[in-house]
């Protein structure tokens, strides 16, 4: 890759602290992360396409790196609960898409402007690599992606808990070199997300006082996450199979035309069939592009979203555990009672904050999820209907031309 | 032997042939004169008088297939499939059919029958047998000869073969064919006794003729080219169609995975639960619909395959013509050279090289008596040769005439059949599209949840009105 990668132009801010521990980070520090958008394959050796990950030492109990081979917007959820809850004024804009073509791949970069209360904007063009499925970077696609990114980042920014995410800050502000080293601090964790989550979750089962509603949420998001991941895989597989089918059909149609050259009495019939097949190919192409522009991106977004949410919940549980253990410590050790009490006080605030935020978010998120997925599936269904309608029309008109018989009437109850 | 002389002039009642019908498909081969007795007495065959063997209309069907084990020629155990052939005679009065014959045959016996027909009717485009081994398979189809689906398709193909033969104006009158349908035991010996294998033209001879023939009838040359093209294009078509089937199968089956996932997902959703369940169910139905669709298409492929194999039958006729023509040319050439020799001997001029001439030059002239003797021999030979040439010429012309008549018949049959097959392909596509529209009205009541009601009508034209009716809740 060439040096177009990241423009300089941001002031360098050190990543203030070691990722462990809870020391405060002054608002506005950060670094950039590379977003991966490798939809179909994961090639770990390619720098650009590595999924962002960290090593075990840096990992907290509640963080995990989803090494899904398909995660364009993946992020590590290492949520550090900071003592500065007022870092809410984080404004992010995603704009200035640029397309870069190299011999290896084609990718698009977007500029991400972050405004924080403490510092000025850091306009850093960021690279967003899209590979695989989408072969044409048409304007609609680029715009869709831009909006999606914008939406995504703002969602994080809005989220009361997630804004404190260390990696988020890293993402927004780091230089490429910083980023690579940040990335390389952790080996890729190739476990499926489900496994990681379960492993993490099981360590969290010890949370004694987790309120029921959060347990419910947790269960929901675990199952949902599993399912949406499967749906993601299935949808992509369908796309692939349809493409293969299209390729074969493209060879199939013209054979009939070739044949018509040696059959004087069957010319019309054969050419007619060749034509019908061609029309059906076009309809298939349309259907496929609907899939890739609507369903696949949405499903994928929710894959990532659910990952994030799981992280959030883990984090909440962790805070709770911290609180509980400190309370316990207080009960058993009379020493440092004052310090403990103070800490407990703070933790209690944190827990309450987190709980409220989560509760407020939850319904909203669920509603969004239902609406988004519903409309994506609806659109896909519409596309499918159009496809079959088109094919039917093509073949029926061929049939009428070949025979002079009227077609049978459709009965609604006929399957 | 019993080669019934070709009689293309004979009017025959039209036998509407339904190639590749389902089990029990019938053909009515109308035959004219009566013969004595019915089949019970197989010896009645020997007292055959006319060219027709059946009392009235007949129906032929290959109704069953059965696995058998037995010992083959090398006394080794083998497993094979036997097919039950039933012949029925249809009464004029009531249209009822009576089973007149029923026997079991295996594939190799069909092959024997066909090879016999090829030898004795070289001017006829002999209907082909279904393939010996499964070809053009795609992954779901088995290439195993014992596979039940393959056996079933072969059963239909064999029935089709018999119907084709029985409806052919010339072939239907063949005695060996009649015996094939009526005499189970000893049939193989009877066929072999005809000595047809010895009469078969050697492949080598045929190849030789193909290369060296000088003046074949142009129509046969064109026919040969046509049959090559036909074979090539149909093979290609069948190959790609198999790949298309494979891919389509993949698309449908992957959708089936949605079914399971939706169903599991529905367990955690309150409002969406029912809708998801229903959606999942529809995915399952969709995924399983491909099996029937592709089975029908296999049927279509078999129809094309028949004509793929017919191409070879056409080439066989062309080869026979080339052989006869070459034979004729050689005989004519022989005759011409003999005549020339004779002339030279008579007039004493030596224009052509001959061993005799050479030795004469070297060793002196022969005596006039010797020369006269030779001239006489030559003249005799020339006379014979002229007779032979005449008859060969006649034979050849007869062959060309009869062959071409059958080829014209074949062409019409081919155009009809192929057009029908192609149209049936279109019909299949239409029914597949309609399948996915189908009235899902009964599903309306299942889930009225606005969010997922769309899935009930995933492929239904009612989708749009459903979307309008239900709250599009976005």
Coordinates of C-alpha atoms in Angstrom, one line a residue, chain B residues 47-464:
Chain B
X47 CA -46.3 -70.5 -39.1
X48 CA -46.3 -66.8 -39.8
X49 CA -47.7 -65.9 -43.1
X50 CA -48.0 -62.2 -43.5
X51 CA -45.7 -59.4 -42.3
X52 CA -47.8 -58.6 -39.3
X53 CA -47.8 -60.4 -36.1
X54 CA -50.5 -59.0 -34.1
X55 CA -54.1 -59.5 -34.1
X56 CA -55.2 -56.1 -33.2
X57 CA -53.9 -53.0 -31.7
X58 CA -51.2 -53.5 -29.1
X59 CA -49.9 -51.7 -26.1
X60 CA -46.4 -52.2 -24.9
X61 CA -45.1 -51.2 -21.5
X62 CA -42.0 -51.7 -19.5
X63 CA -43.8 -51.8 -16.2
X64 CA -41.3 -52.9 -13.7
X65 CA -37.6 -53.3 -12.9
X66 CA -36.2 -55.8 -10.6
X67 CA -32.7 -56.6 -9.2
X68 CA -31.5 -60.0 -10.0
X69 CA -28.4 -62.0 -9.4
X70 CA -27.2 -64.7 -11.6
X71 CA -24.2 -66.2 -13.2
X72 CA -22.7 -64.7 -16.2
X73 CA -20.8 -66.2 -19.1
X74 CA -17.7 -66.6 -17.1
X75 CA -19.7 -68.3 -14.4
X76 CA -19.2 -65.4 -12.0
X77 CA -21.9 -64.0 -9.7
X78 CA -23.3 -60.8 -11.0
X79 CA -26.1 -58.5 -10.1
X80 CA -28.2 -57.0 -12.8
X81 CA -31.6 -55.4 -13.3
X82 CA -34.4 -57.1 -15.2
X83 CA -37.3 -55.3 -16.8
X84 CA -40.8 -56.6 -17.2
X85 CA -42.3 -56.1 -20.6
X86 CA -46.0 -56.4 -21.0
X87 CA -47.9 -56.5 -24.2
X88 CA -51.5 -56.0 -24.3
X89 CA -53.9 -56.4 -27.1
X90 CA -56.7 -53.9 -27.3
X91 CA -60.1 -55.0 -28.4
X92 CA -61.8 -52.8 -31.0
X93 CA -65.2 -53.2 -29.5
X94 CA -64.8 -52.2 -25.9
X95 CA -61.3 -50.7 -25.9
X96 CA -60.4 -53.1 -23.1
X97 CA -56.9 -54.4 -23.2
X98 CA -55.9 -57.9 -22.5
X99 CA -52.5 -58.9 -21.4
X100 CA -51.2 -61.1 -24.0
X101 CA -47.5 -61.3 -23.2
X102 CA -45.3 -60.6 -20.3
X103 CA -41.7 -61.4 -19.9
X104 CA -38.5 -60.2 -18.3
X105 CA -35.5 -58.8 -20.3
X106 CA -32.3 -57.3 -19.2
X107 CA -30.5 -54.4 -20.8
X108 CA -28.0 -56.6 -22.7
X109 CA -30.9 -58.2 -24.5
X110 CA -32.2 -54.9 -25.6
X111 CA -28.7 -54.2 -27.0
X112 CA -28.7 -57.5 -28.8
X113 CA -32.0 -56.6 -30.4
X114 CA -30.8 -53.2 -31.5
X115 CA -27.6 -54.6 -32.9
X116 CA -29.6 -57.0 -34.9
X117 CA -31.9 -54.3 -36.2
X118 CA -28.8 -52.2 -37.2
X119 CA -27.5 -55.0 -39.3
X120 CA -30.7 -56.0 -41.0
X121 CA -32.1 -52.5 -41.5
X122 CA -29.1 -50.4 -42.4
X123 CA -31.2 -47.9 -44.3
X124 CA -33.3 -47.2 -41.2
X125 CA -32.5 -44.7 -38.5
X126 CA -32.8 -47.2 -35.7
X127 CA -34.1 -45.7 -32.4
X128 CA -31.4 -45.5 -29.8
X129 CA -31.4 -47.1 -26.4
X130 CA -31.1 -45.1 -23.2
X131 CA -27.6 -44.6 -22.0
X132 CA -25.7 -47.5 -20.7
X133 CA -24.1 -45.5 -18.0
X134 CA -25.2 -42.3 -16.3
X135 CA -23.7 -39.3 -17.9
X136 CA -24.1 -35.6 -17.5
X137 CA -24.8 -36.1 -13.8
X138 CA -24.8 -33.3 -11.4
X139 CA -23.9 -33.8 -7.8
X140 CA -27.2 -35.0 -6.5
X141 CA -27.6 -37.5 -9.2
X142 CA -26.0 -40.8 -8.8
X143 CA -23.8 -42.3 -11.5
X144 CA -24.4 -45.7 -10.2
X145 CA -26.3 -48.1 -12.5
X146 CA -28.0 -49.7 -9.6
X147 CA -29.3 -46.4 -8.2
X148 CA -33.1 -46.5 -8.1
X149 CA -33.6 -43.2 -9.9
X150 CA -31.3 -44.3 -12.7
X151 CA -33.1 -47.6 -13.0
X152 CA -36.4 -45.8 -13.1
X153 CA -35.2 -43.4 -15.8
X154 CA -33.8 -46.3 -17.7
X155 CA -37.1 -48.2 -17.5
X156 CA -38.8 -45.3 -19.1
X157 CA -36.1 -45.1 -21.8
X158 CA -36.4 -48.7 -22.6
X159 CA -40.2 -48.4 -22.9
X160 CA -39.7 -45.5 -25.2
X161 CA -37.3 -47.5 -27.3
X162 CA -39.8 -50.3 -27.8
X163 CA -42.6 -47.8 -28.6
X164 CA -40.4 -46.2 -31.2
X165 CA -39.6 -49.5 -32.8
X166 CA -43.2 -50.7 -32.7
X167 CA -44.4 -47.5 -34.3
X168 CA -41.9 -47.6 -37.1
X169 CA -43.5 -48.6 -40.3
X170 CA -40.7 -51.0 -41.2
X171 CA -39.2 -52.2 -38.0
X172 CA -42.5 -53.1 -36.3
X173 CA -42.9 -56.0 -38.7
X174 CA -39.7 -57.7 -37.8
X175 CA -40.0 -61.2 -36.5
X176 CA -37.1 -61.0 -34.1
X177 CA -38.7 -57.9 -32.6
X178 CA -41.9 -59.8 -32.2
X179 CA -40.2 -62.6 -30.6
X180 CA -38.4 -60.2 -28.2
X181 CA -41.8 -59.2 -26.9
X182 CA -43.3 -62.7 -26.8
X183 CA -40.7 -65.4 -26.5
X184 CA -38.8 -65.3 -23.2
X185 CA -36.7 -68.4 -23.4
X186 CA -34.4 -69.1 -26.3
X187 CA -34.7 -65.7 -27.8
X188 CA -31.1 -65.0 -27.6
X189 CA -30.3 -68.2 -29.4
X190 CA -32.8 -67.4 -32.1
X191 CA -31.2 -64.0 -32.7
X192 CA -27.8 -65.5 -32.8
X193 CA -28.9 -68.1 -35.3
X194 CA -29.7 -65.4 -37.8
X195 CA -26.0 -65.0 -38.0
X196 CA -26.4 -61.3 -38.0
X197 CA -23.0 -60.7 -36.4
X198 CA -21.3 -62.2 -39.3
X199 CA -23.2 -60.0 -41.7
X200 CA -22.3 -56.9 -39.9
X201 CA -19.9 -54.6 -41.7
X202 CA -16.6 -54.4 -40.0
X203 CA -15.7 -51.1 -38.5
X204 CA -12.5 -51.1 -40.4
X205 CA -14.1 -51.6 -43.7
X206 CA -16.5 -48.8 -43.0
X207 CA -13.7 -46.5 -41.9
X208 CA -11.8 -47.3 -45.0
X209 CA -14.8 -46.6 -47.2
X210 CA -15.4 -43.2 -45.5
X211 CA -12.0 -42.1 -46.4
X212 CA -11.7 -43.4 -49.9
X213 CA -15.2 -42.9 -51.3
X214 CA -15.1 -40.5 -54.2
X215 CA -18.6 -39.6 -54.9
X216 CA -21.0 -40.0 -52.0
X217 CA -24.4 -38.6 -52.4
X218 CA -24.1 -35.0 -51.2
X219 CA -27.2 -35.3 -49.0
X220 CA -25.5 -37.9 -46.9
X221 CA -22.4 -35.8 -46.5
X222 CA -24.6 -33.0 -45.3
X223 CA -26.4 -35.3 -43.0
X224 CA -23.2 -36.5 -41.5
X225 CA -22.2 -32.9 -40.8
X226 CA -25.6 -32.2 -39.3
X227 CA -25.4 -35.2 -37.0
X228 CA -22.0 -34.1 -35.8
X229 CA -23.3 -30.7 -35.0
X230 CA -26.3 -32.1 -33.3
X231 CA -24.3 -34.3 -31.2
X232 CA -21.9 -31.6 -30.2
X233 CA -24.5 -29.0 -29.4
X234 CA -26.7 -31.3 -27.4
X235 CA -23.7 -32.6 -25.4
X236 CA -22.7 -29.1 -24.6
X237 CA -26.3 -28.2 -23.6
X238 CA -26.6 -31.2 -21.3
X239 CA -23.3 -30.5 -19.6
X240 CA -24.1 -26.9 -18.8
X241 CA -27.7 -27.7 -17.9
X242 CA -26.3 -30.2 -15.3
X243 CA -24.2 -27.4 -13.9
X244 CA -27.1 -25.0 -13.8
X245 CA -29.1 -27.6 -11.9
X246 CA -26.3 -28.0 -9.4
X247 CA -26.2 -24.3 -8.7
X248 CA -29.9 -23.9 -8.5
X249 CA -30.0 -26.7 -6.1
X250 CA -27.4 -24.9 -4.0
X251 CA -29.4 -21.6 -3.9
X252 CA -32.6 -23.3 -2.8
X253 CA -31.0 -25.5 -0.2
X254 CA -29.1 -22.7 1.5
X255 CA -32.3 -20.9 1.9
X256 CA -33.4 -23.9 4.0
X257 CA -30.9 -22.9 6.6
X258 CA -32.9 -19.7 7.2
X259 CA -35.7 -22.0 8.4
X260 CA -33.9 -23.4 11.3
X261 CA -32.4 -20.1 12.4
X262 CA -35.6 -18.2 12.2
X263 CA -37.3 -20.8 14.2
X264 CA -34.7 -20.7 16.9
X265 CA -34.7 -16.9 16.8
X266 CA -38.5 -16.8 17.2
X267 CA -38.0 -18.4 20.6
X268 CA -36.6 -15.2 22.1
X269 CA -38.9 -12.8 20.4
X270 CA -42.3 -11.9 21.8
X271 CA -43.9 -9.8 19.2
X272 CA -42.0 -11.2 16.3
X273 CA -42.1 -14.8 17.4
X274 CA -45.0 -16.0 15.3
X275 CA -43.9 -14.2 12.3
X276 CA -40.5 -15.6 12.5
X277 CA -41.8 -19.1 12.9
X278 CA -44.0 -18.7 9.9
X279 CA -41.1 -17.2 7.9
X280 CA -39.0 -20.2 8.9
X281 CA -41.5 -22.6 7.7
X282 CA -41.8 -20.9 4.3
X283 CA -38.1 -21.1 3.9
X284 CA -38.2 -24.8 4.5
X285 CA -41.0 -25.2 2.0
X286 CA -39.0 -23.2 -0.5
X287 CA -35.9 -25.2 0.0
X288 CA -37.6 -28.5 -0.5
X289 CA -39.4 -27.4 -3.6
X290 CA -36.3 -27.7 -5.7
X291 CA -36.3 -31.5 -5.6
X292 CA -39.4 -31.8 -7.7
X293 CA -38.4 -29.0 -10.0
X294 CA -35.1 -30.7 -10.8
X295 CA -36.7 -34.1 -11.2
X296 CA -38.9 -32.7 -13.9
X297 CA -35.9 -31.2 -15.6
X298 CA -34.2 -34.5 -15.6
X299 CA -37.0 -35.8 -17.7
X300 CA -36.4 -33.0 -20.1
X301 CA -32.7 -33.9 -20.2
X302 CA -33.6 -37.4 -21.1
X303 CA -35.7 -36.2 -24.1
X304 CA -32.7 -34.3 -25.4
X305 CA -30.4 -37.3 -24.7
X306 CA -32.5 -39.5 -27.0
X307 CA -31.7 -37.2 -29.8
X308 CA -28.1 -37.0 -28.9
X309 CA -28.0 -40.8 -29.4
X310 CA -30.1 -40.5 -32.5
X311 CA -27.2 -38.6 -34.0
X312 CA -25.2 -41.7 -33.9
X313 CA -28.0 -43.7 -35.6
X314 CA -27.9 -41.1 -38.4
X315 CA -24.2 -41.5 -38.8
X316 CA -24.6 -45.2 -39.1
X317 CA -26.9 -44.8 -42.1
X318 CA -24.4 -42.4 -43.7
X319 CA -21.6 -44.9 -43.1
X320 CA -23.6 -47.6 -44.8
X321 CA -24.2 -45.4 -47.8
X322 CA -20.5 -44.7 -48.0
X323 CA -19.7 -48.4 -47.8
X324 CA -22.1 -49.2 -50.6
X325 CA -21.0 -46.3 -52.7
X326 CA -17.4 -47.3 -52.2
X327 CA -18.2 -50.8 -53.0
X328 CA -19.9 -49.6 -56.2
X329 CA -17.0 -47.4 -57.1
X330 CA -14.5 -50.2 -56.6
X331 CA -16.6 -52.6 -58.7
X332 CA -16.9 -50.0 -61.4
X333 CA -13.3 -49.4 -61.4
X334 CA -12.5 -53.1 -61.5
X335 CA -14.8 -53.5 -64.4
X336 CA -13.3 -50.6 -66.3
X337 CA -9.8 -51.9 -65.8
X338 CA -10.8 -55.4 -66.9
X339 CA -12.4 -54.0 -70.0
X340 CA -9.3 -52.1 -70.7
X341 CA -7.2 -55.1 -70.3
X342 CA -9.4 -57.0 -72.6
X343 CA -9.3 -54.3 -75.2
X344 CA -5.6 -54.2 -75.1
X345 CA -5.2 -57.9 -75.4
X346 CA -7.6 -57.9 -78.3
X347 CA -6.0 -55.1 -80.2
X348 CA -2.4 -55.8 -79.1
X349 CA -1.8 -52.4 -77.8
X350 CA -0.4 -52.0 -74.4
X351 CA -1.4 -48.8 -72.9
X352 CA -1.6 -49.8 -69.3
X353 CA 0.9 -51.6 -67.3
X354 CA 0.3 -55.2 -66.5
X355 CA 2.4 -57.9 -65.3
X356 CA 1.5 -60.0 -68.3
X357 CA 2.5 -57.3 -70.6
X358 CA 5.8 -57.0 -68.8
X359 CA 6.6 -60.6 -68.9
X360 CA 5.5 -60.7 -72.5
X361 CA 8.0 -58.0 -73.2
X362 CA 10.7 -59.8 -71.3
X363 CA 10.0 -63.3 -72.3
X364 CA 8.4 -62.8 -75.7
X365 CA 5.0 -62.8 -77.0
X366 CA 2.6 -65.5 -75.9
X367 CA 0.9 -67.7 -78.4
X368 CA -2.3 -66.5 -80.0
X369 CA -4.2 -69.4 -78.4
X370 CA -3.2 -68.3 -75.0
X371 CA -4.1 -64.8 -75.6
X372 CA -7.5 -65.8 -76.9
X373 CA -8.0 -67.9 -73.8
X374 CA -7.3 -65.0 -71.7
X375 CA -9.5 -62.7 -73.6
X376 CA -12.3 -65.2 -73.2
X377 CA -11.8 -65.4 -69.4
X378 CA -11.7 -61.6 -69.2
X379 CA -14.9 -61.3 -71.3
X380 CA -16.6 -63.7 -69.0
X381 CA -15.4 -61.8 -66.0
X382 CA -16.5 -58.6 -67.6
X383 CA -19.9 -60.0 -68.2
X384 CA -20.2 -61.0 -64.6
X385 CA -18.9 -57.8 -63.5
X386 CA -21.4 -55.9 -65.5
X387 CA -24.2 -57.9 -64.0
X388 CA -22.8 -57.3 -60.6
X389 CA -22.4 -53.7 -61.2
X390 CA -25.9 -53.4 -62.4
X391 CA -27.3 -55.1 -59.4
X392 CA -25.0 -53.1 -57.1
X393 CA -26.1 -50.0 -58.7
X394 CA -29.7 -51.0 -58.2
X395 CA -29.1 -51.9 -54.6
X396 CA -27.3 -48.7 -54.0
X397 CA -30.1 -46.6 -55.5
X398 CA -32.7 -48.6 -53.6
X399 CA -30.8 -48.0 -50.5
X400 CA -30.5 -44.3 -51.1
X401 CA -34.2 -44.0 -51.9
X402 CA -35.3 -46.0 -48.8
X403 CA -32.8 -44.4 -46.5
X404 CA -33.8 -41.0 -47.6
X405 CA -37.4 -41.7 -47.1
X406 CA -36.7 -42.8 -43.5
X407 CA -34.6 -39.8 -42.9
X408 CA -37.3 -37.6 -44.0
X409 CA -39.6 -39.4 -41.6
X410 CA -37.0 -39.0 -38.9
X411 CA -36.6 -35.3 -39.5
X412 CA -40.3 -34.7 -39.1
X413 CA -40.3 -36.8 -35.9
X414 CA -37.3 -34.9 -34.6
X415 CA -38.7 -31.5 -35.3
X416 CA -42.0 -32.4 -33.6
X417 CA -40.3 -34.0 -30.6
X418 CA -37.7 -31.4 -30.0
X419 CA -40.2 -28.6 -30.3
X420 CA -42.4 -30.3 -27.8
X421 CA -39.5 -30.8 -25.5
X422 CA -38.4 -27.2 -25.7
X423 CA -41.9 -26.0 -25.1
X424 CA -42.2 -28.3 -22.1
X425 CA -39.1 -26.7 -20.8
X426 CA -40.8 -23.3 -20.9
X427 CA -43.8 -24.8 -19.2
X428 CA -41.6 -26.1 -16.5
X429 CA -40.1 -22.7 -15.9
X430 CA -43.5 -21.2 -15.8
X431 CA -44.8 -23.6 -13.3
X432 CA -41.7 -23.1 -11.1
X433 CA -42.3 -19.4 -11.1
X434 CA -45.9 -19.9 -10.3
X435 CA -45.1 -22.2 -7.5
X436 CA -43.3 -19.4 -5.7
X437 CA -46.3 -17.1 -6.1
X438 CA -48.8 -19.6 -4.9
X439 CA -51.8 -18.6 -2.9
X440 CA -50.6 -18.4 0.7
X441 CA -54.0 -17.1 1.7
X442 CA -54.3 -19.7 4.3
X443 CA -51.2 -18.4 5.9
X444 CA -52.7 -15.0 6.4
X445 CA -54.4 -16.0 9.5
X446 CA -51.3 -17.6 10.9
X447 CA -49.5 -14.4 11.4
X448 CA -50.9 -11.0 11.3
X449 CA -48.0 -9.4 13.0
X450 CA -47.2 -6.4 11.0
X451 CA -43.5 -6.8 11.4
X452 CA -43.1 -10.1 9.8
X453 CA -46.3 -10.6 7.9
X454 CA -44.3 -10.0 4.8
X455 CA -42.7 -13.4 5.0
X456 CA -45.9 -15.1 4.6
X457 CA -46.2 -13.6 1.2
X458 CA -42.5 -13.7 0.5
X459 CA -43.2 -14.8 -3.0
X460 CA -46.8 -13.8 -3.2
X461 CA -48.3 -11.1 -5.2
X462 CA -50.4 -10.4 -2.2
X463 CA -47.4 -9.0 -0.5
X464 CA -48.0 -5.5 -1.6

